[in-house]
mmCIF file of C-alpha atoms in Angstrom:
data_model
loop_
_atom_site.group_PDB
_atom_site.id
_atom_site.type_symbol
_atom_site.label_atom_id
_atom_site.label_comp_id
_atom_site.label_asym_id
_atom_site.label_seq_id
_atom_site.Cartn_x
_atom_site.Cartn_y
_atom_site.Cartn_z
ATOM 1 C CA UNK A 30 2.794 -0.944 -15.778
ATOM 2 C CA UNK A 31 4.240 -2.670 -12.248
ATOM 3 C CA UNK A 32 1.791 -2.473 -9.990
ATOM 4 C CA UNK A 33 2.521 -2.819 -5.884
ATOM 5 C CA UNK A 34 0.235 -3.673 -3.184
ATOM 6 C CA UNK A 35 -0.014 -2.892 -0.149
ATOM 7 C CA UNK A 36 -1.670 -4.140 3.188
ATOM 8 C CA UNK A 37 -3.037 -3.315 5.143
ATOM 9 C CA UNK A 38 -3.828 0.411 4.169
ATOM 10 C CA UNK A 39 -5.034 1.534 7.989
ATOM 11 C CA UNK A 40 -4.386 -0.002 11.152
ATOM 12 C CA UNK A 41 -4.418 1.149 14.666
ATOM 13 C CA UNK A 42 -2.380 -0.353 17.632
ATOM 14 C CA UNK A 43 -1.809 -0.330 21.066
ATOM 15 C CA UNK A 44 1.827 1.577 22.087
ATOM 16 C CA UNK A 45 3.513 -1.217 22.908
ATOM 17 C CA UNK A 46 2.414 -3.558 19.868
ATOM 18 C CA UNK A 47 4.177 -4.895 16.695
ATOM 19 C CA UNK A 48 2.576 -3.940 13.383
ATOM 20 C CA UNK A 49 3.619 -5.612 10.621
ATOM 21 C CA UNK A 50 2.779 -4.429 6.785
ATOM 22 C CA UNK A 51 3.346 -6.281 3.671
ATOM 23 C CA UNK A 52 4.284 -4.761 0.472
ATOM 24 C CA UNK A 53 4.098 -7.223 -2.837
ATOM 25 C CA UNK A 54 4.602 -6.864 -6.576
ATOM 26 C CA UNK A 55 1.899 -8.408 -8.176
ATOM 27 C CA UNK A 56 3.200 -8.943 -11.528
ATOM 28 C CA UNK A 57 7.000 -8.600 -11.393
ATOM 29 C CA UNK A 58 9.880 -9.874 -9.632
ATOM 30 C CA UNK A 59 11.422 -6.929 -7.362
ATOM 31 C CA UNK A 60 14.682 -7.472 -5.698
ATOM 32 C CA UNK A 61 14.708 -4.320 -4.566
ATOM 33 C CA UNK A 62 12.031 -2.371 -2.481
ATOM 34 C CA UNK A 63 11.682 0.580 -0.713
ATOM 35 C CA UNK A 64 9.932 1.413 1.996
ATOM 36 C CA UNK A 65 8.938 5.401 2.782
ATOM 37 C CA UNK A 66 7.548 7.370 5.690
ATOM 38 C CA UNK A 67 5.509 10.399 5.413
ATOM 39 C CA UNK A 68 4.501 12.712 8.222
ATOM 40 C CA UNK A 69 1.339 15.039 7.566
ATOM 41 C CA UNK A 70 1.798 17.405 4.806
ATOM 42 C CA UNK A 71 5.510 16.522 4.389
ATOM 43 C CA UNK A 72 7.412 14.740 2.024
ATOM 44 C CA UNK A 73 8.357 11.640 1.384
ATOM 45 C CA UNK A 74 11.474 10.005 3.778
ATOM 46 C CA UNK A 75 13.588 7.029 2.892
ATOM 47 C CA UNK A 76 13.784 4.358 5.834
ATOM 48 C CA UNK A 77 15.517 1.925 4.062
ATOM 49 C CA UNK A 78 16.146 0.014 1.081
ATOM 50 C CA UNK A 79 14.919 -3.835 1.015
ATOM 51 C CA UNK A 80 16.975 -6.670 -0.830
ATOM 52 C CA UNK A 81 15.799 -9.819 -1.785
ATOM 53 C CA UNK A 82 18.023 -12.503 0.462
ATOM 54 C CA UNK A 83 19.831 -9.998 2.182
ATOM 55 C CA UNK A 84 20.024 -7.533 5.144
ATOM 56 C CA UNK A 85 18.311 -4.229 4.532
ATOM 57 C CA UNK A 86 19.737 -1.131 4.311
ATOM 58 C CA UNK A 87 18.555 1.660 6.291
ATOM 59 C CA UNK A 88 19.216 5.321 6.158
ATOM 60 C CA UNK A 89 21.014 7.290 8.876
ATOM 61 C CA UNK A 90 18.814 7.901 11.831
ATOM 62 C CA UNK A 91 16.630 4.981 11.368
ATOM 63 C CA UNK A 92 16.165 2.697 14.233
ATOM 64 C CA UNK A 93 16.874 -1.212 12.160
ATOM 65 C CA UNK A 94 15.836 -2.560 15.407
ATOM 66 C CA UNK A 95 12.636 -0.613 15.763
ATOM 67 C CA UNK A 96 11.390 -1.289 12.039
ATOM 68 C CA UNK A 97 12.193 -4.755 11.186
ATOM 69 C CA UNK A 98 12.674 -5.308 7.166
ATOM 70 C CA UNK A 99 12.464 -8.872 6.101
ATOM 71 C CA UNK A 100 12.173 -9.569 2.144
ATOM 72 C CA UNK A 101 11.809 -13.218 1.492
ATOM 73 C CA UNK A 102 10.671 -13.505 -1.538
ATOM 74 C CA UNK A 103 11.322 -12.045 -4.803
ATOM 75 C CA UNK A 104 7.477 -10.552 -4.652
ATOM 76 C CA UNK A 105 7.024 -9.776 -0.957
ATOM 77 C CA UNK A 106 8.762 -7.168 1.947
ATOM 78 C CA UNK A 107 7.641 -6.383 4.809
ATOM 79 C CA UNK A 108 8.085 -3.571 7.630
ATOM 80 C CA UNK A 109 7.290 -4.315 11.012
ATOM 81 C CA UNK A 110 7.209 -1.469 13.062
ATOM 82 C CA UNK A 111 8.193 -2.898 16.643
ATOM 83 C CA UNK A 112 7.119 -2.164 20.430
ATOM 84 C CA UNK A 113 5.224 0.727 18.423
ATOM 85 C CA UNK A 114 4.709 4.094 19.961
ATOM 86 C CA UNK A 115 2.481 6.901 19.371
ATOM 87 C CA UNK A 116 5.558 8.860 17.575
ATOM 88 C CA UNK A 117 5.944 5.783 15.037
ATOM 89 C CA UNK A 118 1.962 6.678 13.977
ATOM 90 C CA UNK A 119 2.459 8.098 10.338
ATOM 91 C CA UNK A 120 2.386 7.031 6.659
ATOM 92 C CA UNK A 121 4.442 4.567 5.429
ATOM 93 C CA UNK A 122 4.879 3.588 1.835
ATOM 94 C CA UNK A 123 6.750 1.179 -0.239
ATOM 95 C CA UNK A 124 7.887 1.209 -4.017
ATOM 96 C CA UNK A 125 10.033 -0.653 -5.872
ATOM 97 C CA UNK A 126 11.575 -0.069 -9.568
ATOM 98 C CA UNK A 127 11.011 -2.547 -12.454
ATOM 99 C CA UNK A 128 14.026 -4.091 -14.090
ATOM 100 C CA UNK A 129 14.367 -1.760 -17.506
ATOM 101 C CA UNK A 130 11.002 0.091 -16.432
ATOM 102 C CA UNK A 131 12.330 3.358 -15.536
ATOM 103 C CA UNK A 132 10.231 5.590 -12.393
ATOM 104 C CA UNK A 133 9.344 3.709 -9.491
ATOM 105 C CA UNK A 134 5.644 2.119 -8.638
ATOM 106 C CA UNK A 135 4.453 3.413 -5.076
ATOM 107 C CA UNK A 136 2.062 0.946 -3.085
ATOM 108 C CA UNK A 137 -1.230 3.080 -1.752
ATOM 109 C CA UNK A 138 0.579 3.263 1.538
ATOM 110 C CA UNK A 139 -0.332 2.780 5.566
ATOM 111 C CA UNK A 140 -1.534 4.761 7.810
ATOM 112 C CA UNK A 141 -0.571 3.764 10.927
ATOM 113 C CA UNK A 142 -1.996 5.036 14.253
ATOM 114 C CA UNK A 143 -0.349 4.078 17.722
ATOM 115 C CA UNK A 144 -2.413 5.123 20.965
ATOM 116 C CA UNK B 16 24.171 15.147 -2.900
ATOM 117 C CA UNK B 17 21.118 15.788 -4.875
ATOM 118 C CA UNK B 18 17.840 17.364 -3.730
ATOM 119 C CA UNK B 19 14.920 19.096 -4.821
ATOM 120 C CA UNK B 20 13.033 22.189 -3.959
ATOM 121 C CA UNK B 21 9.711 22.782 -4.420
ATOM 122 C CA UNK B 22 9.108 26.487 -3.826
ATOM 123 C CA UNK B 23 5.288 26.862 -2.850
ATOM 124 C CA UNK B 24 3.813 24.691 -0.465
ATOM 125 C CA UNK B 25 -0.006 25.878 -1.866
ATOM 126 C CA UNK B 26 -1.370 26.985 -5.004
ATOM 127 C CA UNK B 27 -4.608 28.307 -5.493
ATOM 128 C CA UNK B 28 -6.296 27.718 -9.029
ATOM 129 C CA UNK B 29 -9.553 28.121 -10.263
ATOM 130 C CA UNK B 30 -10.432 25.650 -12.913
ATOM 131 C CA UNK B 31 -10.140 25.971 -15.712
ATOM 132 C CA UNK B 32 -7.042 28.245 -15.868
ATOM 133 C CA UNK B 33 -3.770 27.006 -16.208
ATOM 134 C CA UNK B 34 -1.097 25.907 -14.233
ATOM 135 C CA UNK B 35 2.689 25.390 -13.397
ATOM 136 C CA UNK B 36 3.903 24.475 -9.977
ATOM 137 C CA UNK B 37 8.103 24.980 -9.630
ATOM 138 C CA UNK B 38 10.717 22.261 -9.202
ATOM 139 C CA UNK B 39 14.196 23.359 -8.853
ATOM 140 C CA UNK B 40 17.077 20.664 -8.238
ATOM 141 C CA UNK B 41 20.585 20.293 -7.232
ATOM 142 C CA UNK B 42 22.138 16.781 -8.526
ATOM 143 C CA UNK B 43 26.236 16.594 -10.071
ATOM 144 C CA UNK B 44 25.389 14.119 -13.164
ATOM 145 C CA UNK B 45 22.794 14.359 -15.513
ATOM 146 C CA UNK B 46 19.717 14.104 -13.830
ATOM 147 C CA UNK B 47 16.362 11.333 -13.525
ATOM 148 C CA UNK B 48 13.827 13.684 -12.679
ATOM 149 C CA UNK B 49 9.998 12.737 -11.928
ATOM 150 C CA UNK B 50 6.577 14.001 -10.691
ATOM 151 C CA UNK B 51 4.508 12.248 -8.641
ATOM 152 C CA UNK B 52 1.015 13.328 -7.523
ATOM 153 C CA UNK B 53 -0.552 11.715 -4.409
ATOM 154 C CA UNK B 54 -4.375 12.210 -3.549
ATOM 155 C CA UNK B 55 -5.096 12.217 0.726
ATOM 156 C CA UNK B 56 -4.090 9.285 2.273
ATOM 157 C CA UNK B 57 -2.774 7.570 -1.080
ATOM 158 C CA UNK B 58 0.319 6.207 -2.342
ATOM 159 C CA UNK B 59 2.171 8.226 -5.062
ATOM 160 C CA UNK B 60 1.251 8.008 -9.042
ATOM 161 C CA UNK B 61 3.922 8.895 -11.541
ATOM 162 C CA UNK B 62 2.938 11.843 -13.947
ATOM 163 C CA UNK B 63 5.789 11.699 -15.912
ATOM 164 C CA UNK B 64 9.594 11.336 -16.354
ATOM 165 C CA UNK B 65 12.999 12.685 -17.539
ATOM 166 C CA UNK B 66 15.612 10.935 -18.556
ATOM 167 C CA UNK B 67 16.906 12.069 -21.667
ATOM 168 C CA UNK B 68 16.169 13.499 -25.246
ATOM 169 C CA UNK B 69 13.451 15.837 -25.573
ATOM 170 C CA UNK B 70 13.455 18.624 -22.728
ATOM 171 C CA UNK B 71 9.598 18.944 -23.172
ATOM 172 C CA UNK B 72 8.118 15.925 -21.474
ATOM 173 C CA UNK B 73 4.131 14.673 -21.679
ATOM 174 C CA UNK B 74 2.736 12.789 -18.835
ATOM 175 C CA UNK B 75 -0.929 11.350 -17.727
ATOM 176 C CA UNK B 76 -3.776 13.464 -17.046
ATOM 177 C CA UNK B 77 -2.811 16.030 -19.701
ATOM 178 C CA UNK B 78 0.348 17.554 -17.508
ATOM 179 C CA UNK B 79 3.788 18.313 -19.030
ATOM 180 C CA UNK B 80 7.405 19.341 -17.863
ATOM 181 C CA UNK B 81 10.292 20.714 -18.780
ATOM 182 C CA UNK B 82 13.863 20.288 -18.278
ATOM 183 C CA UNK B 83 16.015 23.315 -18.445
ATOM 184 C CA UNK B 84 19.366 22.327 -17.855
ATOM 185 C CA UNK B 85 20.810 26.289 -17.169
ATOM 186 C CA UNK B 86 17.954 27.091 -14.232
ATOM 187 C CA UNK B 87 17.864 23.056 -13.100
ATOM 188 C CA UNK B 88 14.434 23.060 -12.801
ATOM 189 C CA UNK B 89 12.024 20.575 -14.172
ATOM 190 C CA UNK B 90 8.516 22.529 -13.864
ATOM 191 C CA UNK B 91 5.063 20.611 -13.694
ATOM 192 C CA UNK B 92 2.470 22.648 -15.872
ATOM 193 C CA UNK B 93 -1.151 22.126 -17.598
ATOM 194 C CA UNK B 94 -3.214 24.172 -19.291
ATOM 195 C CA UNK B 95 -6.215 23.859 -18.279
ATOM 196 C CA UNK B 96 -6.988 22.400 -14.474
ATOM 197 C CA UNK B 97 -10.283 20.524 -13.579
ATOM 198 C CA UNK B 98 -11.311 20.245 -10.244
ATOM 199 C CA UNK B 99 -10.067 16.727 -10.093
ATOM 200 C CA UNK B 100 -6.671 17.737 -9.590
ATOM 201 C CA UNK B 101 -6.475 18.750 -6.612
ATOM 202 C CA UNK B 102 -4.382 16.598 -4.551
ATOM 203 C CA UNK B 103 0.029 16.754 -3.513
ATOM 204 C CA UNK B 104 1.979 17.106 -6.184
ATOM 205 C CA UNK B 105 5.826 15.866 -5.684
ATOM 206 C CA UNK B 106 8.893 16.373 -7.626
ATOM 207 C CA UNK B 107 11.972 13.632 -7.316
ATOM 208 C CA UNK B 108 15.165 13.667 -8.774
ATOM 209 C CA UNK B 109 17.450 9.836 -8.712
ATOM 210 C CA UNK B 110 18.939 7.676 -10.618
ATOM 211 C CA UNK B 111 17.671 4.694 -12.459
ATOM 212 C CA UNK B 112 16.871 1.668 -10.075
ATOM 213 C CA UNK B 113 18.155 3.547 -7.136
ATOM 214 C CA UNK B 114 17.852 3.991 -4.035
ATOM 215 C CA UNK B 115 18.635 7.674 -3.700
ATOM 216 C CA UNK B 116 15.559 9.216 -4.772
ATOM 217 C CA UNK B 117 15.000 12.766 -3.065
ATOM 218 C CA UNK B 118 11.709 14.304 -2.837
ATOM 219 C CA UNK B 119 10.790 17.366 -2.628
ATOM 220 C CA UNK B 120 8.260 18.584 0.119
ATOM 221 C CA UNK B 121 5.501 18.717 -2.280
ATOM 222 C CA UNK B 122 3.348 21.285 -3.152
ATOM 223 C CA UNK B 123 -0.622 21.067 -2.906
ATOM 224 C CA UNK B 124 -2.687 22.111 -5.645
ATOM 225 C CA UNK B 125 -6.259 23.564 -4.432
ATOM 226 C CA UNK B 126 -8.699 24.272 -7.182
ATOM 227 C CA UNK B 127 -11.146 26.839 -6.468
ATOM 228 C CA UNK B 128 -14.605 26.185 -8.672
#
């Protein structure tokens, strides 16, 4: 199956910081990616939607200034959560969905924590 | 628009006995429905999948679902839970290679020895 990675899987800022975290598909090509945030026993939120070569797409209510969504490459995306504050600290998590493999492949996520 | 309800936020098990946790959704089309399970602070793992064909669907880790069309609900059971299981269990309904993929908020499965 597709498999995603994620990096790095816990990291801890200073409020005012940039945090950047990289997403790949290690043995695919994914022009599309996802990228997720979870606050403590909830669900699952889409931020945005990731396009190879093109602007993201981000859901209503999300800040594209404040999380920054750059995907290069066919392989990589990344999220950089900007001039971070302690409210950005939660879980964020990509996926992306293999051409003809249907269900998506979820990275093992970030915990961020701002203080 | 679609979306998913998960009716119990925590279920209780002792091993060994079985299980079902509830997944009700609202979509207009025929529906992509999944369950994911996620163990603390870890990305999601698919269980299993519905797309078409068969109502009755087998997953990973011994778990099935099944589609019923007149209640829209795509229920997570297993017969027999080990102690391993316990962890957040998710249903999603979407489409195929698509962005709008609702979640539900997950339900988490305790396992009592």
């Amino acid at each position: 199956g597709a498999v995603v990675s994620q990096h790095p899987s816990r990291v801890i800022c200073k409020s005012g910081t940039s945090v950047k975290i990289e997403c790949r598909s290690l043995d695919f090509q994914a022009t599309t990616m996802f990228w997720y945030r979870q606050f403590p026993k909830q669900s699952l939120m889409l931020m945005a939607t990731s396009n190879e070569g093109s602007k993201a797409t981000y859901e209503q209510g999300v800040e594209k200034d404040k999380f920054l969504i750059n995907h290069a490459s066919l392989t990589l995306s990344t999220l950089t959560v900007t001039s971070a504050h302690p409210e950005d600290s939660s879980f964020y998590i990509c996926s992306t969905a293999r051409e003809g493999n249907y269900g998506y492949t979820f990275g093992s996520g970030t915990r961020l924590t701002v203080v | 628009a679609q979306s998913v309800t998960q009716p119990d936020i925590h279920i209780t098990v002792s091993e060994g006995a079985s299980l079902e946790l509830r997944c009700n959704y609202s979509y207009g089309a025929t529906p992509y429905l999944f369950w994911y399970v996620q163990s603390p602070g870890q990305g999601l793992q698919l269980l299993l999948k519905y797309f078409s064909g068969d109502t009755l669907v087998q997953g990973i880790k011994g778990f099935e679902a099944e589609f019923k069309r007149s209640q829209s609900s795509f229920n997570l059971r297993k017969p027999s839970v080990h102690w391993s299981d316990a962890a957040e269990y998710f249903c999603a309904v979407g489409q195929y290679n698509n962005n709008d993929m609702r979640f539900g908020a997950g339900t988490r499965l305790t396992v009592k020895p």
